[in-house]
């Protein structure tokens, strides 16, 4: 295997592509040009680096979700936001082509093939779109057997320029109008914005998603801690699912049909 869930291995940065004002794509080389990352949908890996802060050298480990397609050969991509107070994100954004970083994984989040459903609701904020993108690519690929699966995505961002993968998402909506709908929610919307403004609310979820008693369904949630707390409650410190809370609990959704990415 290219990656190992039991040990960190060094990977060399091959390419950096600026996505917007504070997000970039980082492409890391795999050992051989024909290697495939082999990261299941949906899964993440851990980045590790030693960072000097306040005169002390400390080990920092953070999870990231790959954004390259499963079949990509020779490389793996990550789309990472540069948070001013984020030790790892700041470090990654300081890397130059040819630098290395230690990666361990994969760590499976939700094995879609084992539990496919006919209706999926997604709530994502910012870079929380990355695991959702893994699933969308799986569901809407040309070889996909999931021809009956329908998806509604509520995607919250601060500003219009922050919307990641917008062309791809709206491409799915254009190509599969009866199966996919994306609703962009902007905290600071321009005057001509016709979509929802502010934050993703309980009323918007109720209006957008199927009724909570639909058995063949699941809701995925991923985003920054305030969004997670409001929508579903955040995961436990050990990254286990934790108790369902928030808007989804109030609306009658049950633990087994909500998954916190």
mmCIF file of C-alpha atoms in Angstrom:
data_model
loop_
_atom_site.group_PDB
_atom_site.id
_atom_site.type_symbol
_atom_site.label_atom_id
_atom_site.label_comp_id
_atom_site.label_asym_id
_atom_site.label_seq_id
_atom_site.Cartn_x
_atom_site.Cartn_y
_atom_site.Cartn_z
ATOM 1 C CA UNK A 1 0.000 0.000 0.000
ATOM 2 C CA UNK A 2 1.116 3.561 -0.736
ATOM 3 C CA UNK A 3 -0.192 4.808 2.598
ATOM 4 C CA UNK A 4 -0.033 3.044 5.941
ATOM 5 C CA UNK A 5 -2.553 3.404 8.778
ATOM 6 C CA UNK A 6 0.117 2.289 11.249
ATOM 7 C CA UNK A 7 3.027 4.588 10.366
ATOM 8 C CA UNK A 8 3.752 8.030 8.969
ATOM 9 C CA UNK A 9 5.499 8.097 5.598
ATOM 10 C CA UNK A 10 7.056 11.127 3.869
ATOM 11 C CA UNK A 11 5.436 12.473 0.697
ATOM 12 C CA UNK A 12 6.908 15.137 -1.566
ATOM 13 C CA UNK A 13 4.953 18.216 -2.568
ATOM 14 C CA UNK A 14 4.738 18.283 -6.376
ATOM 15 C CA UNK A 15 2.416 21.174 -7.135
ATOM 16 C CA UNK A 16 0.542 24.077 -5.532
ATOM 17 C CA UNK A 17 -2.536 25.611 -7.160
ATOM 18 C CA UNK A 18 -4.132 28.708 -5.668
ATOM 19 C CA UNK A 19 -7.919 28.209 -5.445
ATOM 20 C CA UNK A 20 -8.972 31.512 -3.915
ATOM 21 C CA UNK A 21 -7.754 34.162 -1.486
ATOM 22 C CA UNK A 22 -7.043 31.714 1.364
ATOM 23 C CA UNK A 23 -7.357 28.186 -0.064
ATOM 24 C CA UNK A 24 -4.871 26.215 -2.174
ATOM 25 C CA UNK A 25 -4.641 22.751 -3.679
ATOM 26 C CA UNK A 26 -1.553 20.789 -2.621
ATOM 27 C CA UNK A 27 -0.545 17.850 -4.819
ATOM 28 C CA UNK A 28 1.782 15.248 -3.329
ATOM 29 C CA UNK A 29 3.649 12.680 -5.399
ATOM 30 C CA UNK A 30 3.114 8.988 -4.862
ATOM 31 C CA UNK A 31 6.188 6.736 -5.011
ATOM 32 C CA UNK A 32 5.505 5.626 -8.585
ATOM 33 C CA UNK A 33 3.713 7.317 -11.479
ATOM 34 C CA UNK A 34 1.248 4.417 -11.775
ATOM 35 C CA UNK A 35 0.464 4.221 -8.053
ATOM 36 C CA UNK A 36 -3.106 4.924 -6.926
ATOM 37 C CA UNK A 37 -3.713 6.374 -3.474
ATOM 38 C CA UNK A 38 -6.352 3.754 -2.707
ATOM 39 C CA UNK A 39 -8.219 5.907 -0.220
ATOM 40 C CA UNK A 40 -11.782 4.617 0.275
ATOM 41 C CA UNK A 41 -14.829 6.887 0.082
ATOM 42 C CA UNK A 42 -15.144 8.507 2.491
ATOM 43 C CA UNK A 43 -11.844 8.594 4.378
ATOM 44 C CA UNK A 44 -9.153 10.931 5.647
ATOM 45 C CA UNK A 45 -5.437 10.833 6.403
ATOM 46 C CA UNK A 46 -3.310 12.464 9.096
ATOM 47 C CA UNK A 47 -0.627 15.052 8.374
ATOM 48 C CA UNK A 48 2.244 15.305 10.844
ATOM 49 C CA UNK A 49 4.883 17.971 11.164
ATOM 50 C CA UNK A 50 7.207 19.419 13.770
ATOM 51 C CA UNK A 51 6.514 23.124 14.167
ATOM 52 C CA UNK A 52 8.406 25.694 16.186
ATOM 53 C CA UNK A 53 6.061 27.852 18.240
ATOM 54 C CA UNK A 54 7.049 30.260 21.021
ATOM 55 C CA UNK A 55 10.586 28.888 20.859
ATOM 56 C CA UNK A 56 9.439 25.296 21.336
ATOM 57 C CA UNK A 57 9.400 22.505 18.774
ATOM 58 C CA UNK A 58 6.159 20.578 18.939
ATOM 59 C CA UNK A 59 4.577 17.779 16.937
ATOM 60 C CA UNK A 60 1.322 18.763 15.258
ATOM 61 C CA UNK A 61 -1.071 16.229 13.719
ATOM 62 C CA UNK A 62 -4.219 17.141 11.781
ATOM 63 C CA UNK A 63 -6.714 15.184 9.608
ATOM 64 C CA UNK A 64 -7.300 16.106 5.964
ATOM 65 C CA UNK A 65 -9.602 14.676 3.314
ATOM 66 C CA UNK A 66 -8.184 14.001 -0.164
ATOM 67 C CA UNK A 67 -9.922 15.698 -3.080
ATOM 68 C CA UNK A 68 -8.334 13.844 -6.010
ATOM 69 C CA UNK A 69 -10.458 11.194 -7.696
ATOM 70 C CA UNK A 70 -10.018 7.624 -6.526
ATOM 71 C CA UNK A 71 -8.449 6.462 -9.788
ATOM 72 C CA UNK A 72 -5.876 9.294 -10.021
ATOM 73 C CA UNK A 73 -2.423 7.852 -10.709
ATOM 74 C CA UNK A 74 0.857 9.108 -9.317
ATOM 75 C CA UNK A 75 -0.494 11.773 -6.986
ATOM 76 C CA UNK A 76 -2.983 12.698 -4.273
ATOM 77 C CA UNK A 77 -4.529 16.163 -3.816
ATOM 78 C CA UNK A 78 -5.656 18.069 -0.750
ATOM 79 C CA UNK A 79 -7.522 21.380 -0.711
ATOM 80 C CA UNK A 80 -6.529 23.238 2.454
ATOM 81 C CA UNK A 81 -7.598 26.572 3.875
ATOM 82 C CA UNK A 82 -5.002 28.863 5.429
ATOM 83 C CA UNK A 83 -6.311 29.622 8.918
ATOM 84 C CA UNK A 84 -4.359 32.471 10.607
ATOM 85 C CA UNK A 85 -4.329 30.575 13.927
ATOM 86 C CA UNK A 86 -4.036 27.097 12.447
ATOM 87 C CA UNK A 87 -0.630 25.605 13.196
ATOM 88 C CA UNK A 88 -0.820 22.878 10.554
ATOM 89 C CA UNK A 89 -2.637 24.866 7.882
ATOM 90 C CA UNK A 90 -0.117 27.707 8.251
ATOM 91 C CA UNK A 91 2.714 25.188 7.970
ATOM 92 C CA UNK A 92 1.263 23.516 4.869
ATOM 93 C CA UNK A 93 0.785 26.896 3.205
ATOM 94 C CA UNK A 94 4.440 27.699 3.894
ATOM 95 C CA UNK A 95 5.647 24.597 2.042
ATOM 96 C CA UNK A 96 7.401 24.871 -1.293
ATOM 97 C CA UNK A 97 7.459 22.384 -4.165
ATOM 98 C CA UNK A 98 9.988 19.693 -3.269
ATOM 99 C CA UNK A 99 9.288 19.859 0.484
ATOM 100 C CA UNK A 100 7.922 16.796 2.260
ATOM 101 C CA UNK A 101 5.321 16.122 4.885
ATOM 102 C CA UNK A 102 4.541 12.955 6.834
ATOM 103 C CA UNK A 103 1.184 11.312 6.118
ATOM 104 C CA UNK A 104 -0.513 8.322 7.768
ATOM 105 C CA UNK A 105 -3.766 6.618 6.800
ATOM 106 C CA UNK A 106 -6.285 6.060 5.481
ATOM 107 C CA UNK A 107 -8.806 6.273 8.275
ATOM 108 C CA UNK A 108 -12.244 5.368 7.088
ATOM 109 C CA UNK A 109 -15.108 7.704 7.895
ATOM 110 C CA UNK A 110 -18.115 6.149 6.197
ATOM 111 C CA UNK A 111 -17.850 3.206 3.814
ATOM 112 C CA UNK A 112 -20.398 4.188 1.181
ATOM 113 C CA UNK A 113 -20.345 0.841 -0.662
ATOM 114 C CA UNK A 114 -21.447 -0.948 2.497
ATOM 115 C CA UNK A 115 -24.341 1.411 3.259
ATOM 116 C CA UNK A 116 -25.597 3.120 0.092
ATOM 117 C CA UNK A 117 -28.982 4.804 0.411
ATOM 118 C CA UNK A 118 -31.446 6.373 -2.011
ATOM 119 C CA UNK A 119 -31.595 9.784 -0.354
ATOM 120 C CA UNK A 120 -28.659 11.803 0.995
ATOM 121 C CA UNK A 121 -28.804 15.158 2.741
ATOM 122 C CA UNK A 122 -25.532 17.044 3.165
ATOM 123 C CA UNK A 123 -24.699 20.035 5.344
ATOM 124 C CA UNK A 124 -21.213 21.447 4.748
ATOM 125 C CA UNK A 125 -19.371 24.569 5.759
ATOM 126 C CA UNK A 126 -16.173 25.836 4.106
ATOM 127 C CA UNK A 127 -13.596 23.100 3.585
ATOM 128 C CA UNK A 128 -16.072 20.675 5.148
ATOM 129 C CA UNK A 129 -17.135 20.180 1.535
ATOM 130 C CA UNK A 130 -14.171 17.839 0.888
ATOM 131 C CA UNK A 131 -15.641 14.565 2.239
ATOM 132 C CA UNK A 132 -18.944 15.467 0.598
ATOM 133 C CA UNK A 133 -17.103 15.853 -2.693
ATOM 134 C CA UNK A 134 -15.671 12.352 -2.316
ATOM 135 C CA UNK A 135 -19.195 10.979 -2.009
ATOM 136 C CA UNK A 136 -20.645 13.089 -4.813
ATOM 137 C CA UNK A 137 -17.966 11.912 -7.218
ATOM 138 C CA UNK A 138 -18.708 8.335 -6.240
ATOM 139 C CA UNK A 139 -22.454 8.728 -6.659
ATOM 140 C CA UNK A 140 -22.389 10.700 -9.918
ATOM 141 C CA UNK A 141 -19.466 9.091 -11.739
ATOM 142 C CA UNK A 142 -20.321 7.667 -15.154
ATOM 143 C CA UNK A 143 -19.644 4.121 -13.906
ATOM 144 C CA UNK A 144 -21.679 4.577 -10.740
ATOM 145 C CA UNK A 145 -24.287 1.911 -9.970
ATOM 146 C CA UNK A 146 -26.132 4.356 -7.693
ATOM 147 C CA UNK A 147 -28.510 5.620 -10.375
ATOM 148 C CA UNK A 148 -31.423 6.128 -7.980
ATOM 149 C CA UNK A 149 -29.594 8.073 -5.284
ATOM 150 C CA UNK A 150 -30.739 11.673 -4.825
ATOM 151 C CA UNK A 151 -28.692 14.282 -2.970
ATOM 152 C CA UNK A 152 -29.453 17.712 -1.514
ATOM 153 C CA UNK A 153 -26.477 19.786 -0.359
ATOM 154 C CA UNK A 154 -26.678 22.837 1.911
ATOM 155 C CA UNK A 155 -23.305 24.558 1.559
ATOM 156 C CA UNK A 156 -22.509 27.463 3.876
ATOM 157 C CA UNK A 157 -19.709 29.975 3.291
ATOM 158 C CA UNK A 158 -18.784 33.447 4.474
ATOM 159 C CA UNK A 159 -18.642 35.087 1.049
ATOM 160 C CA UNK A 160 -19.291 34.128 -2.556
ATOM 161 C CA UNK A 161 -15.556 33.967 -3.287
ATOM 162 C CA UNK A 162 -15.217 31.281 -0.596
ATOM 163 C CA UNK A 163 -17.374 28.721 -2.424
ATOM 164 C CA UNK A 164 -15.053 25.812 -3.236
ATOM 165 C CA UNK A 165 -15.624 23.485 -6.215
ATOM 166 C CA UNK A 166 -18.548 25.638 -7.314
ATOM 167 C CA UNK A 167 -18.273 24.735 -10.990
ATOM 168 C CA UNK A 168 -18.158 21.019 -10.223
ATOM 169 C CA UNK A 169 -21.087 21.170 -7.820
ATOM 170 C CA UNK A 170 -23.253 23.195 -10.154
ATOM 171 C CA UNK A 171 -22.199 20.883 -12.983
ATOM 172 C CA UNK A 172 -23.743 17.948 -11.123
ATOM 173 C CA UNK A 173 -26.906 19.998 -10.628
ATOM 174 C CA UNK A 174 -27.016 20.799 -14.333
ATOM 175 C CA UNK A 175 -26.315 17.214 -15.445
ATOM 176 C CA UNK A 176 -28.576 15.521 -12.868
ATOM 177 C CA UNK A 177 -31.360 18.037 -12.177
ATOM 178 C CA UNK A 178 -33.722 15.372 -10.873
ATOM 179 C CA UNK A 179 -31.094 13.875 -8.537
ATOM 180 C CA UNK A 180 -28.909 16.673 -7.199
ATOM 181 C CA UNK A 181 -29.564 20.105 -5.742
ATOM 182 C CA UNK A 182 -27.043 22.460 -4.154
ATOM 183 C CA UNK A 183 -28.195 25.409 -2.033
ATOM 184 C CA UNK A 184 -25.494 27.982 -1.320
ATOM 185 C CA UNK A 185 -25.875 29.946 1.920
ATOM 186 C CA UNK A 186 -23.736 33.059 2.363
ATOM 187 C CA UNK A 187 -23.030 34.793 5.644
ATOM 188 C CA UNK A 188 -22.079 38.018 3.854
ATOM 189 C CA UNK A 189 -24.002 37.955 0.583
ATOM 190 C CA UNK A 190 -23.766 40.552 -2.204
ATOM 191 C CA UNK A 191 -26.812 42.710 -2.875
ATOM 192 C CA UNK A 192 -27.801 40.720 -5.956
ATOM 193 C CA UNK A 193 -27.632 37.355 -4.138
ATOM 194 C CA UNK A 194 -30.845 35.378 -4.662
ATOM 195 C CA UNK A 195 -30.043 32.470 -2.351
ATOM 196 C CA UNK A 196 -30.334 32.165 1.436
ATOM 197 C CA UNK A 197 -28.346 34.644 3.513
ATOM 198 C CA UNK A 198 -26.827 34.326 6.963
ATOM 199 C CA UNK A 199 -26.417 30.829 8.375
ATOM 200 C CA UNK A 200 -27.920 27.407 7.706
ATOM 201 C CA UNK A 201 -31.038 27.367 9.864
ATOM 202 C CA UNK A 202 -33.371 24.743 11.208
ATOM 203 C CA UNK A 203 -36.136 26.034 8.934
ATOM 204 C CA UNK A 204 -33.908 25.752 5.863
ATOM 205 C CA UNK A 205 -33.049 22.149 6.736
ATOM 206 C CA UNK A 206 -36.730 21.354 7.209
ATOM 207 C CA UNK A 207 -37.619 22.926 3.861
ATOM 208 C CA UNK A 208 -34.746 21.283 1.956
ATOM 209 C CA UNK A 209 -34.394 17.732 3.259
ATOM 210 C CA UNK A 210 -36.667 14.722 3.180
ATOM 211 C CA UNK A 211 -38.722 14.019 6.267
ATOM 212 C CA UNK A 212 -36.673 12.373 9.051
ATOM 213 C CA UNK A 213 -38.711 9.157 8.956
ATOM 214 C CA UNK A 214 -37.478 8.255 5.452
ATOM 215 C CA UNK A 215 -35.748 4.931 6.155
ATOM 216 C CA UNK A 216 -33.455 4.682 3.122
ATOM 217 C CA UNK A 217 -31.703 7.978 3.886
ATOM 218 C CA UNK A 218 -28.807 9.573 5.715
ATOM 219 C CA UNK A 219 -27.634 13.091 6.571
ATOM 220 C CA UNK A 220 -23.905 13.932 6.467
ATOM 221 C CA UNK A 221 -22.546 16.960 8.339
ATOM 222 C CA UNK A 222 -19.051 18.470 8.115
ATOM 223 C CA UNK A 223 -17.691 21.912 8.868
ATOM 224 C CA UNK A 224 -16.163 24.125 11.550
ATOM 225 C CA UNK A 225 -17.138 23.489 15.198
ATOM 226 C CA UNK A 226 -19.829 26.227 15.406
ATOM 227 C CA UNK A 227 -21.628 24.751 12.391
ATOM 228 C CA UNK A 228 -21.336 21.222 13.745
ATOM 229 C CA UNK A 229 -22.708 22.267 17.136
ATOM 230 C CA UNK A 230 -25.678 24.059 15.587
ATOM 231 C CA UNK A 231 -26.602 21.343 13.092
ATOM 232 C CA UNK A 232 -25.845 18.029 14.800
ATOM 233 C CA UNK A 233 -23.565 18.562 17.777
ATOM 234 C CA UNK A 234 -19.848 18.116 17.221
ATOM 235 C CA UNK A 235 -17.975 14.830 17.379
ATOM 236 C CA UNK A 236 -16.398 13.683 20.625
ATOM 237 C CA UNK A 237 -12.773 14.673 21.356
ATOM 238 C CA UNK A 238 -11.712 11.147 20.314
ATOM 239 C CA UNK A 239 -13.493 11.748 16.951
ATOM 240 C CA UNK A 240 -16.257 9.247 17.665
ATOM 241 C CA UNK A 241 -19.726 10.320 16.586
ATOM 242 C CA UNK A 242 -21.044 11.528 19.914
ATOM 243 C CA UNK A 243 -24.692 12.189 20.754
ATOM 244 C CA UNK A 244 -26.932 13.750 18.116
ATOM 245 C CA UNK A 245 -27.943 17.275 19.095
ATOM 246 C CA UNK A 246 -28.720 20.561 17.377
ATOM 247 C CA UNK A 247 -31.240 21.278 14.632
ATOM 248 C CA UNK A 248 -31.333 17.707 13.327
ATOM 249 C CA UNK A 249 -32.243 16.355 16.762
ATOM 250 C CA UNK A 250 -34.939 19.020 17.152
ATOM 251 C CA UNK A 251 -36.404 18.089 13.769
ATOM 252 C CA UNK A 252 -36.729 14.427 14.716
ATOM 253 C CA UNK A 253 -33.752 12.883 12.925
ATOM 254 C CA UNK A 254 -32.269 9.888 14.682
ATOM 255 C CA UNK A 255 -28.687 8.989 15.524
ATOM 256 C CA UNK A 256 -28.485 6.125 13.025
ATOM 257 C CA UNK A 257 -29.385 8.372 10.078
ATOM 258 C CA UNK A 258 -26.934 11.186 10.779
ATOM 259 C CA UNK A 259 -23.179 10.880 10.237
ATOM 260 C CA UNK A 260 -20.704 13.548 11.331
ATOM 261 C CA UNK A 261 -17.815 13.634 8.892
#
